[in-house]
XYZ file of C-alpha atoms in Angstrom:
324
model
C 118.351 -64.041 91.797
C 120.086 -65.635 94.787
C 118.854 -69.071 93.713
C 120.379 -68.612 90.272
C 123.679 -67.334 91.659
C 123.787 -70.267 94.086
C 123.199 -72.704 91.239
C 125.886 -71.038 89.116
C 128.301 -71.344 92.037
C 127.343 -74.997 92.430
C 127.959 -75.521 88.714
C 131.437 -74.038 89.098
C 132.226 -76.258 92.089
C 131.075 -79.403 90.284
C 133.189 -78.616 87.242
C 136.200 -77.817 89.412
C 135.756 -81.141 91.167
C 135.551 -82.922 87.831
C 138.483 -81.113 86.292
C 140.969 -83.560 87.733
C 139.194 -86.548 86.297
C 139.567 -86.543 82.532
C 137.022 -89.300 82.060
C 134.182 -87.577 83.904
C 132.950 -85.356 81.058
C 133.088 -85.519 77.286
C 129.584 -86.110 76.070
C 128.751 -87.459 72.635
C 126.524 -85.876 70.021
C 123.769 -88.150 71.283
C 124.173 -86.742 74.789
C 123.753 -83.191 73.540
C 120.686 -84.237 71.581
C 119.310 -85.831 74.763
C 119.697 -82.474 76.526
C 117.155 -81.052 74.085
C 114.472 -83.508 75.225
C 113.736 -84.689 71.667
C 110.385 -86.277 72.557
C 109.097 -83.020 73.994
C 110.665 -81.114 71.109
C 108.847 -83.304 68.576
C 105.515 -82.548 70.279
C 106.308 -78.823 70.188
C 107.167 -78.975 66.486
C 103.998 -80.911 65.716
C 101.632 -78.597 67.608
C 103.387 -75.477 66.313
C 103.013 -76.795 62.755
C 99.283 -77.262 63.315
C 99.110 -73.707 64.636
C 100.793 -72.491 61.454
C 98.622 -74.552 59.112
C 95.337 -73.585 60.778
C 96.286 -69.887 60.920
C 94.196 -67.610 58.658
C 97.037 -66.595 56.385
C 100.035 -67.806 54.425
C 103.796 -67.845 54.856
C 106.567 -68.531 52.373
C 107.421 -72.262 52.667
C 111.133 -71.598 53.186
C 110.475 -68.980 55.847
C 107.843 -71.252 57.363
C 110.370 -74.078 57.645
C 112.940 -71.711 59.176
C 110.323 -70.498 61.653
C 109.377 -74.027 62.626
C 113.046 -74.930 63.045
C 113.537 -71.897 65.306
C 110.565 -72.926 67.449
C 112.011 -76.447 67.692
C 115.418 -75.112 68.748
C 113.763 -72.854 71.303
C 111.952 -75.857 72.758
C 115.212 -77.789 72.883
C 116.911 -74.869 74.606
C 114.182 -74.869 77.260
C 114.700 -78.581 77.836
C 118.450 -78.108 78.100
C 118.117 -75.350 80.714
C 115.610 -77.511 82.575
C 118.092 -80.384 82.712
C 120.871 -78.064 83.877
C 118.798 -76.756 86.775
C 117.234 -80.114 87.706
C 120.441 -82.166 87.598
C 120.347 -82.617 91.381
C 116.856 -84.113 91.475
C 117.369 -86.012 88.207
C 120.220 -87.850 89.926
C 117.892 -89.372 92.555
C 114.975 -90.265 90.286
C 115.052 -93.664 88.608
C 113.690 -92.518 85.254
C 116.093 -89.558 84.957
C 119.306 -90.740 86.653
C 120.945 -91.592 83.327
C 120.423 -88.196 81.772
C 123.712 -86.691 80.512
C 124.389 -84.288 83.405
C 123.651 -86.479 86.462
C 125.352 -89.413 84.717
C 128.512 -87.268 84.383
C 128.736 -87.267 80.605
C 128.206 -83.514 80.148
C 129.437 -80.765 82.458
C 126.712 -78.521 83.950
C 128.431 -75.389 82.652
C 128.526 -76.800 79.139
C 124.814 -77.565 79.302
C 124.058 -74.056 80.552
C 126.108 -72.442 77.765
C 124.520 -74.739 75.176
C 121.005 -73.902 76.351
C 121.610 -70.152 76.498
C 123.199 -70.095 73.055
C 120.306 -71.999 71.524
C 117.788 -69.762 73.308
C 119.238 -66.552 71.892
C 119.793 -68.067 68.462
C 116.265 -69.456 68.145
C 114.661 -66.120 69.049
C 116.823 -64.204 66.566
C 116.138 -66.677 63.756
C 112.387 -66.603 64.353
C 112.372 -62.816 64.388
C 114.260 -62.650 61.097
C 112.299 -65.459 59.423
C 108.799 -64.363 60.433
C 108.189 -61.419 62.774
C 109.360 -60.056 66.098
C 106.042 -60.609 67.854
C 106.420 -64.356 67.334
C 110.070 -64.113 68.399
C 109.129 -62.276 71.598
C 106.487 -64.911 72.285
C 109.114 -67.640 71.876
C 111.478 -65.785 74.217
C 108.719 -65.492 76.812
C 107.957 -69.216 76.475
C 111.594 -70.173 77.053
C 111.692 -67.869 80.090
C 108.412 -69.251 81.414
C 109.537 -72.865 81.166
C 113.126 -72.406 82.311
C 112.589 -69.840 85.064
C 108.935 -69.686 86.141
C 108.293 -73.432 85.937
C 111.688 -75.098 86.375
C 113.335 -72.751 88.856
C 110.261 -71.734 90.843
C 106.988 -73.636 90.470
C 108.286 -77.184 90.124
C 109.710 -77.268 93.650
C 107.275 -74.819 95.246
C 103.722 -76.017 94.619
C 101.719 -79.133 93.671
C 100.083 -76.913 91.043
C 103.427 -76.868 89.188
C 102.086 -78.894 86.283
C 98.905 -76.824 85.961
C 100.583 -73.416 85.803
C 103.817 -74.572 84.220
C 101.848 -76.510 81.619
C 101.119 -73.220 79.893
C 104.653 -73.317 78.468
C 103.876 -76.556 76.671
C 100.604 -75.117 75.391
C 102.129 -71.983 73.815
C 103.661 -73.537 70.625
C 100.450 -73.520 68.516
C 100.038 -69.848 69.360
C 103.659 -69.145 68.422
C 103.080 -71.011 65.157
C 100.022 -68.903 64.400
C 101.889 -65.731 65.335
C 104.698 -66.672 62.943
C 102.175 -66.635 60.095
C 99.866 -63.772 61.073
C 101.826 -61.614 63.502
C 99.150 -61.986 66.162
C 97.127 -64.583 68.084
C 93.416 -65.235 67.466
C 90.724 -67.354 69.105
C 91.924 -70.253 66.948
C 95.326 -70.249 68.636
C 93.736 -69.794 72.051
C 91.554 -72.853 71.432
C 94.593 -75.000 70.643
C 96.320 -73.563 73.718
C 93.321 -74.489 75.887
C 93.285 -78.070 74.638
C 96.945 -78.658 75.542
C 96.643 -76.700 78.806
C 93.710 -78.817 80.049
C 95.301 -82.014 78.735
C 98.519 -81.519 80.700
C 97.276 -82.191 84.287
C 95.552 -85.542 83.623
C 98.465 -86.606 81.424
C 101.221 -85.857 83.936
C 99.278 -86.636 87.102
C 98.496 -90.093 85.738
C 102.257 -90.624 85.472
C 102.787 -89.045 88.905
C 100.434 -91.599 90.468
C 102.750 -94.335 89.224
C 106.021 -92.502 89.934
C 105.050 -90.948 93.285
C 107.983 -92.625 95.019
C 110.456 -91.082 92.591
C 109.074 -87.598 93.138
C 109.042 -88.085 96.911
C 112.740 -89.028 96.926
C 113.534 -85.968 94.824
C 111.505 -83.654 97.045
C 109.283 -82.484 94.169
C 105.797 -81.583 95.484
C 103.725 -83.395 92.883
C 100.007 -83.630 93.599
C 99.959 -87.287 94.789
C 102.742 -86.586 97.294
C 101.152 -83.436 98.717
C 97.378 -83.832 98.408
C 97.280 -87.618 98.242
C 96.423 -90.115 95.526
C 92.649 -89.842 95.949
C 92.666 -86.044 95.630
C 94.840 -86.399 92.537
C 92.360 -88.805 91.003
C 89.540 -86.321 91.585
C 91.593 -83.557 89.964
C 92.306 -85.802 86.982
C 88.583 -86.444 86.581
C 87.761 -82.721 86.815
C 90.306 -81.649 84.222
C 89.281 -84.449 81.879
C 85.633 -83.408 82.096
C 86.715 -79.894 81.112
C 89.019 -81.157 78.367
C 86.467 -83.275 76.492
C 84.156 -80.396 75.420
C 87.045 -77.952 74.911
C 88.486 -80.485 72.482
C 85.529 -79.655 70.223
C 86.240 -75.913 70.220
C 87.944 -75.986 66.780
C 84.627 -77.186 65.325
C 82.722 -74.251 66.786
C 85.425 -71.823 65.691
C 85.302 -73.026 62.107
C 88.665 -74.700 61.580
C 87.666 -78.220 62.562
C 85.537 -80.288 60.194
C 83.344 -83.364 60.435
C 86.245 -85.786 60.733
C 87.770 -83.748 63.532
C 84.433 -83.526 65.338
C 84.108 -87.313 65.197
C 87.663 -87.966 66.362
C 87.503 -85.365 69.154
C 84.125 -86.649 70.342
C 85.103 -90.321 70.456
C 88.555 -89.844 71.949
C 87.190 -87.296 74.427
C 84.740 -89.904 75.687
C 87.640 -92.357 75.858
C 89.592 -89.928 78.057
C 86.599 -89.509 80.356
C 86.099 -93.276 80.613
C 89.740 -93.904 81.487
C 89.792 -91.016 83.983
C 86.690 -92.514 85.613
C 88.504 -95.835 85.869
C 91.445 -94.087 87.546
C 88.994 -92.494 89.982
C 87.357 -95.820 90.836
C 90.407 -98.099 90.939
C 92.359 -96.926 93.962
C 94.386 -99.876 95.190
C 96.867 -102.457 93.998
C 97.836 -103.422 90.486
C 94.465 -102.330 89.091
C 95.120 -98.745 90.202
C 98.592 -98.731 88.626
C 97.278 -100.202 85.385
C 94.440 -97.672 85.195
C 96.875 -94.754 85.592
C 99.259 -96.218 83.019
C 96.437 -96.692 80.521
C 95.249 -93.113 80.945
C 98.789 -91.807 80.523
C 99.325 -93.819 77.334
C 95.917 -92.966 75.862
C 96.350 -89.263 76.624
C 99.372 -89.203 74.291
C 97.295 -90.823 71.551
C 94.411 -88.438 72.231
C 96.450 -85.291 71.704
C 98.200 -86.717 68.662
C 94.920 -87.713 66.985
C 93.323 -84.322 67.569
C 96.210 -82.348 66.105
C 96.905 -84.864 63.329
C 93.259 -84.692 62.247
C 93.345 -80.898 62.164
C 96.534 -81.045 60.106
C 95.026 -83.562 57.683
C 91.798 -81.592 57.253
C 93.626 -78.355 56.576
C 96.093 -80.013 54.200
C 93.323 -81.721 52.237
C 91.027 -78.703 52.268
C 88.136 -80.353 54.086
C 85.246 -77.981 54.825
C 84.317 -76.882 58.319
C 81.045 -77.777 59.986
C 80.323 -74.179 60.916
C 81.318 -70.818 59.520
C 83.069 -70.161 62.815
C 83.346 -67.260 65.214
C 87.144 -67.016 65.156
C 87.513 -66.452 61.409
């Protein structure tokens, strides 16, 4: 609690210091949208939609849209609270220095109020549109990302991405819960895919941006355990991810097309992770990490897009499935 009170006091001091300079704050609509981390929000919407579509049940289309919108707003609220708390380290990192708060376009207090308002609103809307179990799950996810990950884990341990990555893996489960009122093995399988995907995805970027994280004092794996240890961790998680990516097939909601896509792209992830493990110096090492990072985005998109397409087109599953 003392950390939060200290940050609130710091927010007040910064706004008091900026009060005498009329040009300091006054963000545009685009700045407020940026606070929501729209790229992350789009991934949350996409994976939550797949969770809803693959759920064994049905929801009224209007209520389904309202539920998906609430999940999106909740994700944006999490991103906004993350930017409020991390404004100090964002200011010293090259890739984040121009975000609205460190760049002085939005006051920290305004960002905090915006994020809190969206958080409460998204939970209430989801509860009214679907059910209160899904709403409670969304509230827990916002708390987990904003408090457990952002305020605690991110600056405390090199395992920040591993544990904190659970927040990014919850949306398919929330989507399923919005339809069914509970979470099944299907939702857990989608959670596991995103959870295991997160470390190789972000650690590949961390290998390239290690200097940024070092300046900000964030204990990312390459800065604490070293680049070689990070490469070994990337390889380990990728080897776990590839077979788990086929779990929807075994559980009965992934068909032949999905099995093919998951198998081929899973092998592609393993091959690129192996290249990262082997290429340890110079431009080749940087290029290998960049390629894995870029391909990992494509990998996750293809898996979830294929599931969405199969469900939408009514393709049959390969197996009857244990989760149905």
